Amino acid sequence: MPVKRAMLEVVRHVESIVDGLSEKQINTMIEAIENAERIFMMGAGRSGMASRAFAMRLVQLGLTAYVIGESVTPAMTEKDLLIAVSGSGETKSIVSAAKIAKGVGSKVLAVTSYPRSRLGRIANIRVEIKGRTKIDIEKDHLKHQIIGTHSTFTPLGTLFEDTVMIFFDGIIAKLMSDLKKDEREMRNRHATLE
Amino acid sequence: MPVKRAMLEVVRHVESIVDGLSEKQINTMIEAIENAERIFMMGAGRSGMASRAFAMRLVQLGLTAYVIGESVTPAMTEKDLLIAVSGSGETKSIVSAAKIAKGVGSKVLAVTSYPRSRLGRIANIRVEIKGRTKIDIEKDHLKHQIIGTHSTFTPLGTLFEDTVMIFFDGIIAKLMSDLKKDEREMRNRHATLE
Amino acid sequence: MPVKRAMLEVVRHVESIVDGLSEKQINTMIEAIENAERIFMMGAGRSGMASRAFAMRLVQLGLTAYVIGESVTPAMTEKDLLIAVSGSGETKSIVSAAKIAKGVGSKVLAVTSYPRSRLGRIANIRVEIKGRTKIDIEKDHLKHQIIGTHSTFTPLGTLFEDTVMIFFDGIIAKLMSDLKKDEREMRNRHATLE
Amino acid sequence: MPVKRAMLEVVRHVESIVDGLSEKQINTMIEAIENAERIFMMGAGRSGMASRAFAMRLVQLGLTAYVIGESVTPAMTEKDLLIAVSGSGETKSIVSAAKIAKGVGSKVLAVTSYPRSRLGRIANIRVEIKGRTKIDIEKDHLKHQIIGTHSTFTPLGTLFEDTVMIFFDGIIAKLMSDLKKDEREMRNRHATLE
């Protein structure tokens, strides 16, 4: 598949799901971030990359954010918010960590395609981001075997991960307005050394 | 700015630049990846996240990829390709590393908004991805002071980084066709533990 | 406690356990590394740091090594060796990952103070490294409350982690002899960019 | 070389340098840490691992610490302390970052075997930790060619890195006394999820 066509396929997917995003879920997420003492981000693989990219911007906004697995991440308390990202909502390490975080009283927010997944059920707050996830993939493969359709060129969690990345950037835009921060101020908080 | 509007702004940006991407640059990049013995990815901050997300997929395609700064990254040789990602093309650590890589004979490919930047000039291959970079930002801030336009809600390198993420996914789609890999095979190469 | 006295306390600890190390366990570990197609390292927190430092040297020896959690880590197979480092042998994420690795047929080697821990029982091979671990700490705290002894200044897993670091460097020395590699060759394989 | 003999070689090295450590340098370092608003750690390769292990403990002591290169590391100010670790004191990326940090007014502390190196000269504070570094290695190789001595089995920066790890644990012991923190409290600050 040509590069440009695949790019437009991703763009169409993101576009198509924006409208369906729940305003209520978005507002609850914004509120949870603004009320948390500290925000902890967690995601495996490429979802982890989107989580870290978001954490960087939160820090530039002057909020206190950490990424699970990095060296300086402290103990969580009941004033903290854990944002756990998993397309399927069944990633083992994520589910198990979300359970522990909830156990110490932290609020858990799940960003997932499956609000009824194990992660979704543990979470206090759920934000549903549609994407073609590993579960869809199994269905697609089955269908492929039966009726011979072509398989995808945006493999595995690609659509979910790219949508989450852009969704997080949308959240940043809203936080910038709410917190009255502008780009210049964020730039001043940008890591000196990278 | 509302979350959905900001998301659509990102989507529009990506869409708008797809058409302008140089087919020649894309083909040279695909060829360089297919001919390299190993591919080394490098980027600072959020560009680094896009670089790592790309490296993960390359590994799932059965290629040998490394990320500069991770523990197991070996010495580079003249058979290797370094893909360096920097919006401005002026990120100090990236420019300096690109110079060293070229010194040991590796091929250097720059993904940047500024092909004439220091990184662009060092590179053997340049892929231009338009985005609003730190240099544009200075101009915007200046304009903002003079004519009072609103400043952006997709701050700093956001547009470049999101576009690069999707561009890399386009490259993966093309590599999948070329190498005749399907999703099922990639899934089998997906990290067992994450 | 003065810095130098604490340093000597660590040194004494390492010295004191060297003699008790099982030659049989060491030889089994060396053999497992030399026979593995690829070596995967895993450890949480500071044990993770020792694991990565070891992975770097394995790569410099010309072996193929990966660290769980880094971007380029591929799927494991039955030809691979997972070295899991956990003082207590009860670190949840490590135990759960060891189980998965064993499930796909990889060999699992546990480096732990507690060979009868959950990790120890899952592992095919156990290397016992004595250290004051989280379990000892509970006992020490109890004793402290009862008889008022002073608590430690090498807190938590410090003694275990420092001993493991030096133990791994001992393994590297042996591999250098066995594989007839010298420092000069390792240096040539040292990461070009870091 | 047998594993145990190599381990004892490392132990002897650490032991032999403890006495020579400058009390004045140690005290200046302790003071700088206690007076800094935030501590930023930086090191390449295995020195980076020791730096991160130290950062973890600083956080457990209730101090604010960051590691250069991790996602949540903010901009540095003139109230911050950068601890840069480099055996040779000539690691390019470290030297260049130290220069930038000093430029923004942060205090720079170099942990190095060569106080007169480029890093040492940039730093406000120098702590000299003897180790066999890359520079010694060149001399050793030369000698080896001339008089045929055996080359080392603790290759490259091993002795420096292991000594620094234990030195940092000595600093932690001192900070624990000074700040009247005990292990129990540190454990409560230990990362909930890892």
JSON list of C-alpha atoms in Angstrom, two decimals, chain D:
[
{"chain": "D", "resi": 1, "resn": "MET", "atom": "CA", "xyz": [39.01, -15.54, 34.77]},
{"chain": "D", "resi": 2, "resn": "PRO", "atom": "CA", "xyz": [36.84, -17.21, 37.39]},
{"chain": "D", "resi": 3, "resn": "VAL", "atom": "CA", "xyz": [33.73, -15.29, 38.44]},
{"chain": "D", "resi": 4, "resn": "LYS", "atom": "CA", "xyz": [34.64, -15.09, 42.12]},
{"chain": "D", "resi": 5, "resn": "ARG", "atom": "CA", "xyz": [38.15, -13.84, 41.47]},
{"chain": "D", "resi": 6, "resn": "ALA", "atom": "CA", "xyz": [36.81, -11.06, 39.22]},
{"chain": "D", "resi": 7, "resn": "MET", "atom": "CA", "xyz": [34.28, -10.09, 41.89]},
{"chain": "D", "resi": 8, "resn": "LEU", "atom": "CA", "xyz": [37.02, -9.84, 44.50]},
{"chain": "D", "resi": 9, "resn": "GLU", "atom": "CA", "xyz": [39.06, -7.72, 42.09]},
{"chain": "D", "resi": 10, "resn": "VAL", "atom": "CA", "xyz": [36.21, -5.22, 41.93]},
{"chain": "D", "resi": 11, "resn": "VAL", "atom": "CA", "xyz": [35.79, -5.33, 45.72]},
{"chain": "D", "resi": 12, "resn": "ARG", "atom": "CA", "xyz": [39.53, -4.68, 46.22]},
{"chain": "D", "resi": 13, "resn": "HIS", "atom": "CA", "xyz": [39.39, -1.74, 43.85]},
{"chain": "D", "resi": 14, "resn": "VAL", "atom": "CA", "xyz": [36.49, -0.09, 45.65]},
{"chain": "D", "resi": 15, "resn": "GLU", "atom": "CA", "xyz": [38.12, -0.74, 49.02]},
{"chain": "D", "resi": 16, "resn": "SER", "atom": "CA", "xyz": [41.42, 0.71, 47.85]},
{"chain": "D", "resi": 17, "resn": "ILE", "atom": "CA", "xyz": [39.93, 3.98, 46.72]},
{"chain": "D", "resi": 18, "resn": "VAL", "atom": "CA", "xyz": [37.64, 4.63, 49.72]},
{"chain": "D", "resi": 19, "resn": "ASP", "atom": "CA", "xyz": [40.50, 5.87, 51.83]},
{"chain": "D", "resi": 20, "resn": "GLY", "atom": "CA", "xyz": [41.67, 8.30, 49.18]},
{"chain": "D", "resi": 21, "resn": "LEU", "atom": "CA", "xyz": [38.28, 9.96, 48.74]},
{"chain": "D", "resi": 22, "resn": "SER", "atom": "CA", "xyz": [38.44, 13.62, 49.69]},
{"chain": "D", "resi": 23, "resn": "GLU", "atom": "CA", "xyz": [36.32, 14.39, 52.79]},
{"chain": "D", "resi": 24, "resn": "LYS", "atom": "CA", "xyz": [36.12, 17.95, 51.59]},
{"chain": "D", "resi": 25, "resn": "GLN", "atom": "CA", "xyz": [34.70, 16.95, 48.20]},
{"chain": "D", "resi": 26, "resn": "ILE", "atom": "CA", "xyz": [32.20, 14.62, 49.88]},
{"chain": "D", "resi": 27, "resn": "ASN", "atom": "CA", "xyz": [31.00, 17.34, 52.24]},
{"chain": "D", "resi": 28, "resn": "THR", "atom": "CA", "xyz": [30.66, 19.84, 49.41]},
{"chain": "D", "resi": 29, "resn": "MET", "atom": "CA", "xyz": [28.58, 17.31, 47.49]},
{"chain": "D", "resi": 30, "resn": "ILE", "atom": "CA", "xyz": [26.29, 16.57, 50.46]},
{"chain": "D", "resi": 31, "resn": "GLU", "atom": "CA", "xyz": [25.82, 20.27, 51.03]},
{"chain": "D", "resi": 32, "resn": "ALA", "atom": "CA", "xyz": [25.06, 20.93, 47.36]},
{"chain": "D", "resi": 33, "resn": "ILE", "atom": "CA", "xyz": [22.41, 18.19, 47.37]},
{"chain": "D", "resi": 34, "resn": "GLU", "atom": "CA", "xyz": [20.83, 19.44, 50.58]},
{"chain": "D", "resi": 35, "resn": "ASN", "atom": "CA", "xyz": [20.73, 23.02, 49.31]},
{"chain": "D", "resi": 36, "resn": "ALA", "atom": "CA", "xyz": [19.47, 22.33, 45.80]},
{"chain": "D", "resi": 37, "resn": "GLU", "atom": "CA", "xyz": [15.81, 22.81, 45.02]},
{"chain": "D", "resi": 38, "resn": "ARG", "atom": "CA", "xyz": [15.97, 19.86, 42.64]},
{"chain": "D", "resi": 39, "resn": "ILE", "atom": "CA", "xyz": [18.69, 17.41, 41.63]},
{"chain": "D", "resi": 40, "resn": "PHE", "atom": "CA", "xyz": [19.17, 16.39, 37.99]},
{"chain": "D", "resi": 41, "resn": "MET", "atom": "CA", "xyz": [21.20, 13.26, 37.26]},
{"chain": "D", "resi": 42, "resn": "MET", "atom": "CA", "xyz": [23.03, 12.58, 34.01]},
{"chain": "D", "resi": 43, "resn": "GLY", "atom": "CA", "xyz": [25.35, 9.86, 32.76]},
{"chain": "D", "resi": 44, "resn": "ALA", "atom": "CA", "xyz": [25.84, 7.87, 29.55]},
{"chain": "D", "resi": 45, "resn": "GLY", "atom": "CA", "xyz": [25.75, 4.08, 29.31]},
{"chain": "D", "resi": 46, "resn": "ARG", "atom": "CA", "xyz": [26.52, 2.26, 32.54]},
{"chain": "D", "resi": 47, "resn": "SER", "atom": "CA", "xyz": [27.30, 5.52, 34.36]},
{"chain": "D", "resi": 48, "resn": "GLY", "atom": "CA", "xyz": [23.74, 6.43, 33.45]},
{"chain": "D", "resi": 49, "resn": "MET", "atom": "CA", "xyz": [22.50, 3.32, 35.26]},
{"chain": "D", "resi": 50, "resn": "ALA", "atom": "CA", "xyz": [24.31, 4.32, 38.46]},
{"chain": "D", "resi": 51, "resn": "SER", "atom": "CA", "xyz": [22.85, 7.83, 38.07]},
{"chain": "D", "resi": 52, "resn": "ARG", "atom": "CA", "xyz": [19.32, 6.52, 37.81]},
{"chain": "D", "resi": 53, "resn": "ALA", "atom": "CA", "xyz": [19.74, 4.15, 40.74]},
{"chain": "D", "resi": 54, "resn": "PHE", "atom": "CA", "xyz": [20.86, 7.18, 42.79]},
{"chain": "D", "resi": 55, "resn": "ALA", "atom": "CA", "xyz": [17.91, 9.28, 41.59]},
{"chain": "D", "resi": 56, "resn": "MET", "atom": "CA", "xyz": [15.50, 6.56, 42.78]},
{"chain": "D", "resi": 57, "resn": "ARG", "atom": "CA", "xyz": [16.92, 6.72, 46.29]},
{"chain": "D", "resi": 58, "resn": "LEU", "atom": "CA", "xyz": [16.88, 10.55, 46.34]},
{"chain": "D", "resi": 59, "resn": "VAL", "atom": "CA", "xyz": [13.16, 10.43, 45.55]},
{"chain": "D", "resi": 60, "resn": "GLN", "atom": "CA", "xyz": [12.64, 7.87, 48.32]},
{"chain": "D", "resi": 61, "resn": "LEU", "atom": "CA", "xyz": [14.38, 10.30, 50.69]},
{"chain": "D", "resi": 62, "resn": "GLY", "atom": "CA", "xyz": [11.72, 12.86, 49.81]},
{"chain": "D", "resi": 63, "resn": "LEU", "atom": "CA", "xyz": [14.00, 15.01, 47.64]},
{"chain": "D", "resi": 64, "resn": "THR", "atom": "CA", "xyz": [13.03, 16.11, 44.15]},
{"chain": "D", "resi": 65, "resn": "ALA", "atom": "CA", "xyz": [15.20, 14.40, 41.54]},
{"chain": "D", "resi": 66, "resn": "TYR", "atom": "CA", "xyz": [15.11, 13.97, 37.78]},
{"chain": "D", "resi": 67, "resn": "VAL", "atom": "CA", "xyz": [17.09, 12.04, 35.20]},
{"chain": "D", "resi": 68, "resn": "ILE", "atom": "CA", "xyz": [18.12, 13.77, 31.98]},
{"chain": "D", "resi": 69, "resn": "GLY", "atom": "CA", "xyz": [16.44, 11.97, 29.08]},
{"chain": "D", "resi": 70, "resn": "GLU", "atom": "CA", "xyz": [13.33, 10.78, 30.95]},
{"chain": "D", "resi": 71, "resn": "SER", "atom": "CA", "xyz": [9.94, 12.15, 29.92]},
{"chain": "D", "resi": 72, "resn": "VAL", "atom": "CA", "xyz": [9.02, 14.27, 32.93]},
{"chain": "D", "resi": 73, "resn": "THR", "atom": "CA", "xyz": [12.31, 16.16, 33.33]},
{"chain": "D", "resi": 74, "resn": "PRO", "atom": "CA", "xyz": [11.51, 19.90, 33.42]},
{"chain": "D", "resi": 75, "resn": "ALA", "atom": "CA", "xyz": [13.61, 22.94, 32.56]},
{"chain": "D", "resi": 76, "resn": "MET", "atom": "CA", "xyz": [16.51, 23.62, 34.93]},
{"chain": "D", "resi": 77, "resn": "THR", "atom": "CA", "xyz": [16.92, 26.86, 36.87]},
{"chain": "D", "resi": 78, "resn": "GLU", "atom": "CA", "xyz": [19.66, 28.50, 38.89]},
{"chain": "D", "resi": 79, "resn": "LYS", "atom": "CA", "xyz": [18.34, 26.78, 42.05]},
{"chain": "D", "resi": 80, "resn": "ASP", "atom": "CA", "xyz": [19.00, 23.32, 40.65]},
{"chain": "D", "resi": 81, "resn": "LEU", "atom": "CA", "xyz": [21.98, 20.99, 40.81]},
{"chain": "D", "resi": 82, "resn": "LEU", "atom": "CA", "xyz": [23.14, 18.86, 37.89]},
{"chain": "D", "resi": 83, "resn": "ILE", "atom": "CA", "xyz": [25.21, 15.81, 38.85]},
{"chain": "D", "resi": 84, "resn": "ALA", "atom": "CA", "xyz": [27.07, 14.66, 35.75]},
{"chain": "D", "resi": 85, "resn": "VAL", "atom": "CA", "xyz": [28.83, 11.28, 35.85]},
{"chain": "D", "resi": 86, "resn": "SER", "atom": "CA", "xyz": [31.63, 10.48, 33.40]},
{"chain": "D", "resi": 87, "resn": "GLY", "atom": "CA", "xyz": [34.75, 8.44, 34.11]},
{"chain": "D", "resi": 88, "resn": "SER", "atom": "CA", "xyz": [36.87, 10.13, 31.48]},
{"chain": "D", "resi": 89, "resn": "GLY", "atom": "CA", "xyz": [35.10, 13.47, 31.87]},
{"chain": "D", "resi": 90, "resn": "GLU", "atom": "CA", "xyz": [35.19, 13.70, 28.08]},
{"chain": "D", "resi": 91, "resn": "THR", "atom": "CA", "xyz": [31.89, 12.02, 27.08]},
{"chain": "D", "resi": 92, "resn": "LYS", "atom": "CA", "xyz": [30.70, 14.39, 24.40]},
{"chain": "D", "resi": 93, "resn": "SER", "atom": "CA", "xyz": [26.96, 14.48, 25.20]},
{"chain": "D", "resi": 94, "resn": "ILE", "atom": "CA", "xyz": [27.68, 14.93, 28.91]},
{"chain": "D", "resi": 95, "resn": "VAL", "atom": "CA", "xyz": [30.17, 17.75, 28.41]},
{"chain": "D", "resi": 96, "resn": "SER", "atom": "CA", "xyz": [27.82, 19.57, 26.07]},
{"chain": "D", "resi": 97, "resn": "ALA", "atom": "CA", "xyz": [24.83, 19.18, 28.44]},
{"chain": "D", "resi": 98, "resn": "ALA", "atom": "CA", "xyz": [26.88, 20.35, 31.43]},
{"chain": "D", "resi": 99, "resn": "LYS", "atom": "CA", "xyz": [27.78, 23.47, 29.50]},
{"chain": "D", "resi": 100, "resn": "ILE", "atom": "CA", "xyz": [24.11, 24.21, 28.76]},
{"chain": "D", "resi": 101, "resn": "ALA", "atom": "CA", "xyz": [23.10, 23.61, 32.38]},
{"chain": "D", "resi": 102, "resn": "LYS", "atom": "CA", "xyz": [25.78, 25.99, 33.58]},
{"chain": "D", "resi": 103, "resn": "GLY", "atom": "CA", "xyz": [24.60, 28.50, 31.00]},
{"chain": "D", "resi": 104, "resn": "VAL", "atom": "CA", "xyz": [21.13, 28.63, 32.59]},
{"chain": "D", "resi": 105, "resn": "GLY", "atom": "CA", "xyz": [22.72, 29.17, 35.98]},
{"chain": "D", "resi": 106, "resn": "SER", "atom": "CA", "xyz": [22.41, 25.67, 37.47]},
{"chain": "D", "resi": 107, "resn": "LYS", "atom": "CA", "xyz": [25.19, 24.38, 39.66]},
{"chain": "D", "resi": 108, "resn": "VAL", "atom": "CA", "xyz": [27.14, 21.55, 38.00]},
{"chain": "D", "resi": 109, "resn": "LEU", "atom": "CA", "xyz": [28.80, 18.76, 39.99]},
{"chain": "D", "resi": 110, "resn": "ALA", "atom": "CA", "xyz": [31.10, 16.38, 38.12]},
{"chain": "D", "resi": 111, "resn": "VAL", "atom": "CA", "xyz": [31.73, 12.83, 39.33]},
{"chain": "D", "resi": 112, "resn": "THR", "atom": "CA", "xyz": [34.78, 11.77, 37.33]},
{"chain": "D", "resi": 113, "resn": "SER", "atom": "CA", "xyz": [38.21, 10.14, 37.46]},
{"chain": "D", "resi": 114, "resn": "TYR", "atom": "CA", "xyz": [39.68, 13.20, 35.73]},
{"chain": "D", "resi": 115, "resn": "PRO", "atom": "CA", "xyz": [38.95, 16.50, 37.52]},
{"chain": "D", "resi": 116, "resn": "ARG", "atom": "CA", "xyz": [40.97, 18.30, 34.85]},
{"chain": "D", "resi": 117, "resn": "SER", "atom": "CA", "xyz": [38.87, 16.88, 32.02]},
{"chain": "D", "resi": 118, "resn": "ARG", "atom": "CA", "xyz": [36.53, 19.09, 30.00]},
{"chain": "D", "resi": 119, "resn": "LEU", "atom": "CA", "xyz": [33.63, 18.09, 32.28]},
{"chain": "D", "resi": 120, "resn": "GLY", "atom": "CA", "xyz": [35.73, 18.74, 35.36]},
{"chain": "D", "resi": 121, "resn": "ARG", "atom": "CA", "xyz": [36.68, 22.20, 34.16]},
{"chain": "D", "resi": 122, "resn": "ILE", "atom": "CA", "xyz": [33.05, 23.15, 33.43]},
{"chain": "D", "resi": 123, "resn": "ALA", "atom": "CA", "xyz": [31.81, 21.92, 36.82]},
{"chain": "D", "resi": 124, "resn": "ASN", "atom": "CA", "xyz": [31.42, 24.11, 39.90]},
{"chain": "D", "resi": 125, "resn": "ILE", "atom": "CA", "xyz": [32.13, 21.10, 42.10]},
{"chain": "D", "resi": 126, "resn": "ARG", "atom": "CA", "xyz": [34.31, 18.10, 41.35]},
{"chain": "D", "resi": 127, "resn": "VAL", "atom": "CA", "xyz": [34.27, 14.71, 43.08]},
{"chain": "D", "resi": 128, "resn": "GLU", "atom": "CA", "xyz": [37.17, 12.52, 42.01]},
{"chain": "D", "resi": 129, "resn": "ILE", "atom": "CA", "xyz": [36.47, 8.78, 41.91]},
{"chain": "D", "resi": 130, "resn": "LYS", "atom": "CA", "xyz": [39.46, 6.81, 40.71]},
{"chain": "D", "resi": 131, "resn": "GLY", "atom": "CA", "xyz": [38.73, 4.05, 38.25]},
{"chain": "D", "resi": 132, "resn": "ARG", "atom": "CA", "xyz": [40.38, 2.55, 35.28]},
{"chain": "D", "resi": 133, "resn": "THR", "atom": "CA", "xyz": [38.85, 4.64, 32.54]},
{"chain": "D", "resi": 134, "resn": "LYS", "atom": "CA", "xyz": [39.01, 4.70, 28.78]},
{"chain": "D", "resi": 135, "resn": "ILE", "atom": "CA", "xyz": [42.13, 6.84, 28.97]},
{"chain": "D", "resi": 136, "resn": "ASP", "atom": "CA", "xyz": [43.90, 4.35, 31.24]},
{"chain": "D", "resi": 137, "resn": "ILE", "atom": "CA", "xyz": [42.80, 1.66, 28.85]},
{"chain": "D", "resi": 138, "resn": "GLU", "atom": "CA", "xyz": [44.74, 3.19, 26.01]},
{"chain": "D", "resi": 139, "resn": "LYS", "atom": "CA", "xyz": [47.83, 3.30, 28.14]},
{"chain": "D", "resi": 140, "resn": "ASP", "atom": "CA", "xyz": [47.27, -0.31, 29.23]},
{"chain": "D", "resi": 141, "resn": "HIS", "atom": "CA", "xyz": [46.86, -1.45, 25.67]},
{"chain": "D", "resi": 142, "resn": "LEU", "atom": "CA", "xyz": [50.06, 0.29, 24.71]},
{"chain": "D", "resi": 143, "resn": "LYS", "atom": "CA", "xyz": [51.89, -1.33, 27.62]},
{"chain": "D", "resi": 144, "resn": "HIS", "atom": "CA", "xyz": [50.36, -4.65, 26.70]},
{"chain": "D", "resi": 145, "resn": "GLN", "atom": "CA", "xyz": [51.77, -4.39, 23.20]},
{"chain": "D", "resi": 146, "resn": "ILE", "atom": "CA", "xyz": [55.21, -3.47, 24.51]},
{"chain": "D", "resi": 147, "resn": "ILE", "atom": "CA", "xyz": [55.68, -5.74, 27.49]},
{"chain": "D", "resi": 148, "resn": "GLY", "atom": "CA", "xyz": [52.98, -8.33, 26.93]},
{"chain": "D", "resi": 149, "resn": "THR", "atom": "CA", "xyz": [51.06, -8.01, 30.20]},
{"chain": "D", "resi": 150, "resn": "HIS", "atom": "CA", "xyz": [47.67, -9.54, 30.45]},
{"chain": "D", "resi": 151, "resn": "SER", "atom": "CA", "xyz": [44.75, -7.37, 29.58]},
{"chain": "D", "resi": 152, "resn": "THR", "atom": "CA", "xyz": [41.93, -6.77, 32.04]},
{"chain": "D", "resi": 153, "resn": "PHE", "atom": "CA", "xyz": [38.79, -8.75, 32.75]},
{"chain": "D", "resi": 154, "resn": "THR", "atom": "CA", "xyz": [36.98, -5.78, 34.23]},
{"chain": "D", "resi": 155, "resn": "PRO", "atom": "CA", "xyz": [36.74, -4.05, 30.88]},
{"chain": "D", "resi": 156, "resn": "LEU", "atom": "CA", "xyz": [36.21, -0.41, 29.97]},
{"chain": "D", "resi": 157, "resn": "GLY", "atom": "CA", "xyz": [34.62, 1.65, 32.75]},
{"chain": "D", "resi": 158, "resn": "THR", "atom": "CA", "xyz": [33.65, -1.31, 34.99]},
{"chain": "D", "resi": 159, "resn": "LEU", "atom": "CA", "xyz": [35.74, -0.30, 38.00]},
{"chain": "D", "resi": 160, "resn": "PHE", "atom": "CA", "xyz": [34.64, 3.33, 37.81]},
{"chain": "D", "resi": 161, "resn": "GLU", "atom": "CA", "xyz": [30.96, 2.46, 37.38]},
{"chain": "D", "resi": 162, "resn": "ASP", "atom": "CA", "xyz": [30.84, -0.06, 40.22]},
{"chain": "D", "resi": 163, "resn": "THR", "atom": "CA", "xyz": [32.70, 2.32, 42.52]},
{"chain": "D", "resi": 164, "resn": "VAL", "atom": "CA", "xyz": [30.35, 5.17, 41.69]},
{"chain": "D", "resi": 165, "resn": "MET", "atom": "CA", "xyz": [27.33, 2.95, 42.41]},
{"chain": "D", "resi": 166, "resn": "ILE", "atom": "CA", "xyz": [28.68, 2.18, 45.87]},
{"chain": "D", "resi": 167, "resn": "PHE", "atom": "CA", "xyz": [29.84, 5.77, 46.41]},
{"chain": "D", "resi": 168, "resn": "PHE", "atom": "CA", "xyz": [26.31, 6.99, 45.69]},
{"chain": "D", "resi": 169, "resn": "ASP", "atom": "CA", "xyz": [24.97, 4.48, 48.22]},
{"chain": "D", "resi": 170, "resn": "GLY", "atom": "CA", "xyz": [27.42, 5.95, 50.73]},
{"chain": "D", "resi": 171, "resn": "ILE", "atom": "CA", "xyz": [26.03, 9.42, 50.00]},
{"chain": "D", "resi": 172, "resn": "ILE", "atom": "CA", "xyz": [22.50, 8.06, 50.58]},
{"chain": "D", "resi": 173, "resn": "ALA", "atom": "CA", "xyz": [23.56, 6.69, 53.99]},
{"chain": "D", "resi": 174, "resn": "LYS", "atom": "CA", "xyz": [24.86, 10.13, 54.98]},
{"chain": "D", "resi": 175, "resn": "LEU", "atom": "CA", "xyz": [21.74, 11.89, 53.71]},
{"chain": "D", "resi": 176, "resn": "MET", "atom": "CA", "xyz": [19.59, 9.46, 55.71]},
{"chain": "D", "resi": 177, "resn": "SER", "atom": "CA", "xyz": [21.37, 10.46, 58.94]},
{"chain": "D", "resi": 178, "resn": "ASP", "atom": "CA", "xyz": [21.36, 14.16, 58.09]},
{"chain": "D", "resi": 179, "resn": "LEU", "atom": "CA", "xyz": [17.72, 14.25, 57.07]},
{"chain": "D", "resi": 180, "resn": "LYS", "atom": "CA", "xyz": [16.72, 11.86, 59.86]},
{"chain": "D", "resi": 181, "resn": "LYS", "atom": "CA", "xyz": [14.98, 9.51, 57.44]},
{"chain": "D", "resi": 182, "resn": "ASP", "atom": "CA", "xyz": [14.78, 5.82, 58.10]},
{"chain": "D", "resi": 183, "resn": "GLU", "atom": "CA", "xyz": [14.23, 2.87, 55.85]},
{"chain": "D", "resi": 184, "resn": "ARG", "atom": "CA", "xyz": [10.58, 2.54, 56.74]},
{"chain": "D", "resi": 185, "resn": "GLU", "atom": "CA", "xyz": [9.88, 6.04, 55.50]},
{"chain": "D", "resi": 186, "resn": "MET", "atom": "CA", "xyz": [11.85, 5.44, 52.31]},
{"chain": "D", "resi": 187, "resn": "ARG", "atom": "CA", "xyz": [9.92, 2.29, 51.69]},
{"chain": "D", "resi": 188, "resn": "ASN", "atom": "CA", "xyz": [6.67, 4.22, 51.88]},
{"chain": "D", "resi": 189, "resn": "ARG", "atom": "CA", "xyz": [7.98, 6.50, 49.15]},
{"chain": "D", "resi": 190, "resn": "HIS", "atom": "CA", "xyz": [9.08, 3.57, 47.00]},
{"chain": "D", "resi": 191, "resn": "ALA", "atom": "CA", "xyz": [7.30, 3.46, 43.62]},
{"chain": "D", "resi": 192, "resn": "THR", "atom": "CA", "xyz": [3.92, 1.79, 44.02]},
{"chain": "D", "resi": 193, "resn": "LEU", "atom": "CA", "xyz": [4.09, 0.37, 40.51]},
{"chain": "D", "resi": 194, "resn": "GLU", "atom": "CA", "xyz": [7.26, -0.86, 38.89]}
]
